Structures are given as structure tokens and as C-alpha cells.
Amino acid sequence: MAKAPTVEDVARVAGVSRQTVSNVLNTPAIVRDGTRERVEQAIRDLGYRPHTAARALRTRRSSTIGIHLDPYAGGISGVVLDRFVHALTERATDRGMRVLLYAARTADQEIARMGDLVDGGEIDAVVITGTFHGDPRTRWLTSRNVPFVAFGRPWGVDDVEDPAHLWVDVDGAAGTAAATRFALDAGDRVAFLGWPSGSGTGDERERGWRETMQGAARSGLRLTVRDDVALARAAVADALERHESIDALVCASDSLAIGAHLAAVEAGMPRLPVIGFDNTPSAEALGLSSIEQLPEKVAAGALDLLMGPSGNVVAPRPTTAGAAHVLVEPQLVVRTPSV
Amino acid sequence: MAKAPTVEDVARVAGVSRQTVSNVLNTPAIVRDGTRERVEQAIRDLGYRPHTAARALRTRRSSTIGIHLDPYAGGISGVVLDRFVHALTERATDRGMRVLLYAARTADQEIARMGDLVDGGEIDAVVITGTFHGDPRTRWLTSRNVPFVAFGRPWGVDDVEDPAHLWVDVDGAAGTAAATRFALDAGDRVAFLGWPSGSGTGDERERGWRETMQGAARSGLRLTVRDDVALARAAVADALERHESIDALVCASDSLAIGAHLAAVEAGMPRLPVIGFDNTPSAEALGLSSIEQLPEKVAAGALDLLMGPSGNVVAPRPTTAGAAHVLVEPQLVVRTPSV
DNA sequence: CGCGATAACTTGATCGTTCAAACTCCCGTG
DNA sequence: CACGGGAGTTTGAACGATCAAGTTATCGCG
């Protein structure tokens, strides 16, 4: 196996210097046309590929973004994150970036791991997910001056006028609002099945339903349970037995929607419109409507915040008023229940 | 922000030379105890972290494994792969390795991308997934001498006596065999719902059922459809209407199992044992039994093949007879149907 | 006691790239 | 025609680690 060609080899073949080859690769505009073409030809002839480690060593940039992989929790919502990771990888590649995974079980472990990666020069930026109130990761990243974007808004600490950090999120309220508007076609009594108050995400999703109902001068039942199929099923079965009138059901997650749908089938109402959230394969399999988060847009937004609208290096957008986040509008996917 | 300390700085503080610091990090055994402790203390005091790019440049090793992310196909089987990626990341971290993602839509694109990464010195090895008959990727990787392991066996070309390349896979036949043995408790007539012949994976899964039935001197119905919930449902509904006697149903995937379960519920047999494959969250949500692939074991096996049972560098096990693969025995997860 | 062997540590060179500064043309201008 | 200036190109140094070869200390043994 012959040694891989270096800039030196390309330079010799093209009859120019190292630096000119480097310029052709990095700042082609300053090289004269004829010279550039000769160099490009030599690059093709030799099959030259720049050695990333050498470049990273000199420039002190790795062109790599780190992303944490949550421990597999069971449950079905991991899919959104997986699609996001995938989309991020594609988009990052287009911008000359790589995506490096790391695993950690706790926030502290994650901080330690990020420290290794940042100090080792392995990553230029981080994307963190699943932020929560008082998240130590955001504090640490900020204090260490590590460029980062959160998928999920900084619950509690953020202020649009004085943003704590960059973030991308899906507009949960807009999603449930769309679902509720759609559900109102089926009848006035649109119920909501959500999680107990206190989770930012859940409260947002509930708000979309509540405000839409108020706007339409309607009211409907509100049920809350933990995010679990069996619990959701029991809660809805119970409500139906009590003869609560429900024309349609907007849910905070697909897990809840599945449980609700099972209860409806059991109660002899297989066509009760039930709308989930996250558009997971499970909802698809059962033919349930759901709200699609559009992870591709989230990924694109994250990169825009980190690298600007078109750049190829990490240069985080300054966290100035109003410009420090991207809020993606989700999309209702309508399906006709298959049972 | 102060400049990050280098080996030089550590050496000065500890009163030794660069190389001794390097030895403490890489071959601690050859450094005298007292010296090593002084160096380790200096490392802690300064918060020194080795610069990965510099190391990679000199050693010509990136300590990074590349893995392809399939385009999101919809459907539910992506979960297995995601869990595998996650497990691989954890295990790799334990062995001082990193996992780099890359995306590609076609095999040719994937080859091009792998070429970039390998020639750029970004990855030392690759894990490929979803291999198929005559896969151009395995040919390319072999011809380029890139260490790699496949998740999925080399259908058609492999021979245990003369293995084509390293691979890890789940023993599908063992899985359906276990499922079938379990199902036989419910009655003699255990049917199989699989995919049309020709897919290696599907044929293996069917074989486990068939041989177990033969071994027990029983026979059962065999149905095949594409991997789709609605098609599975229609097929099973049809069979039940024809009054085929089915005591239990072993399926080649959770999608098929879900379809089968829906048909059973509709036909008034909600307790018909239906066993899926892959143990996806969807099966869990519906309370269906399924066969768990144990992605953690697959990941551990992949690394063992690539790095030996305990090494910290990529040193692929030679592809010698019988030793070039790891076959993981999957595990039946029994659930009591929730409807 | 002297010698060779081994252990422990140090020194100079190197990996492939880009930065910073220097150099060479060539053109327009006073 | 000397000179300033800019475009285009070249040269030496540097990034931070490890390899390979060299040096010094330590020890066993005849």
C-alpha cells in the first residue's frame, strides 16, 4: 500500500509550493485561475485527500460536533432524537463537519466526557438534548466558553430579551393547537390527555389545546397521567365508563395516544379521533394521527445557530435578544385509524 | 483563557522529559513507580489532557470507528440499529475509542464517504450494517484493506471454513425456535407469519420455526407478506375467516406481529399468543411478546472482532476458519397481551 | 573490581498541515 | 525612471504528540 500523497506531493506535481496547494483548498479565490486548475488536476491525479489530524493540529479546529446519546430508556420517544441525530449528521456533512457520539449516564458524567472531548481538541461544539430546569450542563458549557446549542429550550432561565444560550425547539403549543383545530371538526368536545403539570414540554402542549378551545369558545375534559400506555388506557377507559362525552382526544405523546386508542376500541368506539405527538412508528403502525416534529428542520436550525447561515466553521451566533433561538413549527399528520 | 498545557508543561513541572510523560500515559509499566506518581500528580495539577489530533498525526491512528446511519425509513425496525449504535458508543468509549457518524443514501455514496474518512485518517475501522448479497461495500473495504466488521452476515459468499470478512449477527433461527417452543405451550397449531422467501434474515427466522415444529412432530400454517402492518393484518384476518386453526403465531418482525394482533382482536381472539421479533417499543406498548436482539452483546462482539478481547487499538482478528464471527443468541421476552 | 546487560530516562526528528512573513512581479503614477 | 502598492506565490516555523536512537544509572556475576 503506497503512502498517501501529501500537499508536498501535489505541489511538486503541479509545480507550485505547498502553501499554494493549501490555498487552493482553503481560499481558492486568491489563487490565479490557471494555477488553481493545475493544482486541482494534480489533486485528482494523485487522489490526494487532506489529513484531518494534521489540519486540526495546526488550525486548532476539529470541524467536529459532539452529541450525547441518551441511555436507551425503553419507551417510544427516542425515535425523535434518532431522527434528529441522523438529520444533523447529513446537514453537518454538507457543511464540512463531522458528528461524534458520546455516551454518558448522568449529567455529571456527561460534563466529564465533554471536558475530555473539548480539551482534547476533538470537538468544536456540542449539541445537548433534553435540557431541564437548572441544567448543570448549560452552566458548565457557558463557563467554559464552549459553543453549544440545546435541543429543547432553557426552561425557566431563558428570557427572549436576554437569552441564556442558543437553543432550537419544536413549538409544542402550535402542534397541539393544530391538532385541536383538526379535532374540532369531529365535534365540540375535544379532550386532552397529558402529563401532570410541571414539565415544561407537557405544559406547552397542554397550552396549545387549552387556548385553541378557549378561542373557539369550547371546553373539554383534561386528563393527566404519567407517560405510559397502560396508565393512559386505564384513564381513558375510566372516563368513557363514566360517560364523559368525548368527541376527539388530543394527546401529549404517542404513548398516551396508543393507550387512549386501545381504550376507545375496547369501549366500542374504534373511530374516536385520537391524535398523538411525535409521529413515532408506533402511531404509524396503528394508523393514528400524530404531530410530526420535523427533526430535519431542527437540525438545520441548530447548525445555523452554531455556524451562521452559510459558514463552514463554528462561529456561534451571539446570544442577542430575539436571535438566539429557532422555533420549529411541527406538522399534523392525519391518518385514518385502521381499526 | 489560558493555553492548554502540553506534555512539555507537565514534564517541566514533574522534572522529567516529554517522553517520560508520554510513557506514563501510554506504557506506564516501563516507568519507575516514584517517577510515575510525580508525573501523574503534575497531570492532575495542570489538568493536562492529551491533544488527540497531535497524537493521531504522529501515530497514524485516530482511535475512531465510523458507522453509517441509514436514512430514516419510517417503519419500526430502526430501533434495533439505534440501540446498537448506542451500545457501540458506550463500549467503544470504555476501550478508548470514539464513534463517528456518517450519512449516505446509497452504497456508492457510502463508499465515497468511507474513502474520505479513511484517507483523511479520521477513522481506523468501520462498522457496516444491513449487508446484502453481493454488497459492494464489503468488496471495497476488503480491497482497500480497511478493518471492518459487518452487523449482519455475508449472505451467500461466506463460508465458515473460509470466511469472507468479520461479522456479528443475531441468531434469528434460535430466536424463532425459542418463540416456537414457547408458543407450543398454547397449542399444537403454531403458525408462522414471515416475509416472502429470498431475504436471508427472513429465511433464517422461518427456519427456526420450521425445524422446531418438525422436531416436535407438529405442523402449522405458514403465511408470508411484505413487512407492513396493514398487509399482515389482512393476511391474518383472511386466514382466520377461512377458519384456519391457529393456536399461536410466531412472526418475523414486530410490524407483522402488530398486524396479526390487530386481526386477532378484530376476530374476537384478543388473547391469541402473537410473538414478534426485535422487541421494539411498539411491541412493548401493545404488550406483545417479542424476541430481543440484545444489541449490547452485538456491539461487544463487534469490538472484540475489531480490537481483540481486550486491546485498545484496532487490530482485527484474522479471518480464519470459525473465528471470524460472533453469533448472538437472542432472548424471548414474554408479555401478556394487554387487550 | 570490571564488564556487559538491562532498566530508566532524554534528545532529536518527524507526522501533514496552515500561519505569518518575506519575496517577486507587474502596473500605474508622479 | 524610481517608487508605492497589490496580487500571487514561496519559505521557515509551529501546532503537540510519539518514534527511534542515544545516554546514564543500576545491577548481577565471574
Coordinates of N, CA and C in Angstrom, one line a residue, chain A residues 7 26 73 133 207 209:
Chain A
V7 N 0.3 17.3 0.7 CA 0.4 18.6 -0.1 C 1.7 18.8 -0.8
N26 N -8.3 25.9 0.6 CA -9.0 26.7 1.7 C -9.4 28.1 1.2
A73 N -34.0 4.3 27.0 CA -34.9 4.3 28.1 C -36.1 3.3 27.9
H133 N -34.7 22.2 33.9 CA -34.6 23.3 34.8 C -33.3 23.3 35.6
R207 N -51.1 23.9 26.7 CA -51.5 25.2 26.5 C -52.1 25.4 25.1
W209 N -53.7 23.2 23.3 CA -55.1 22.7 23.3 C -56.0 23.7 24.0

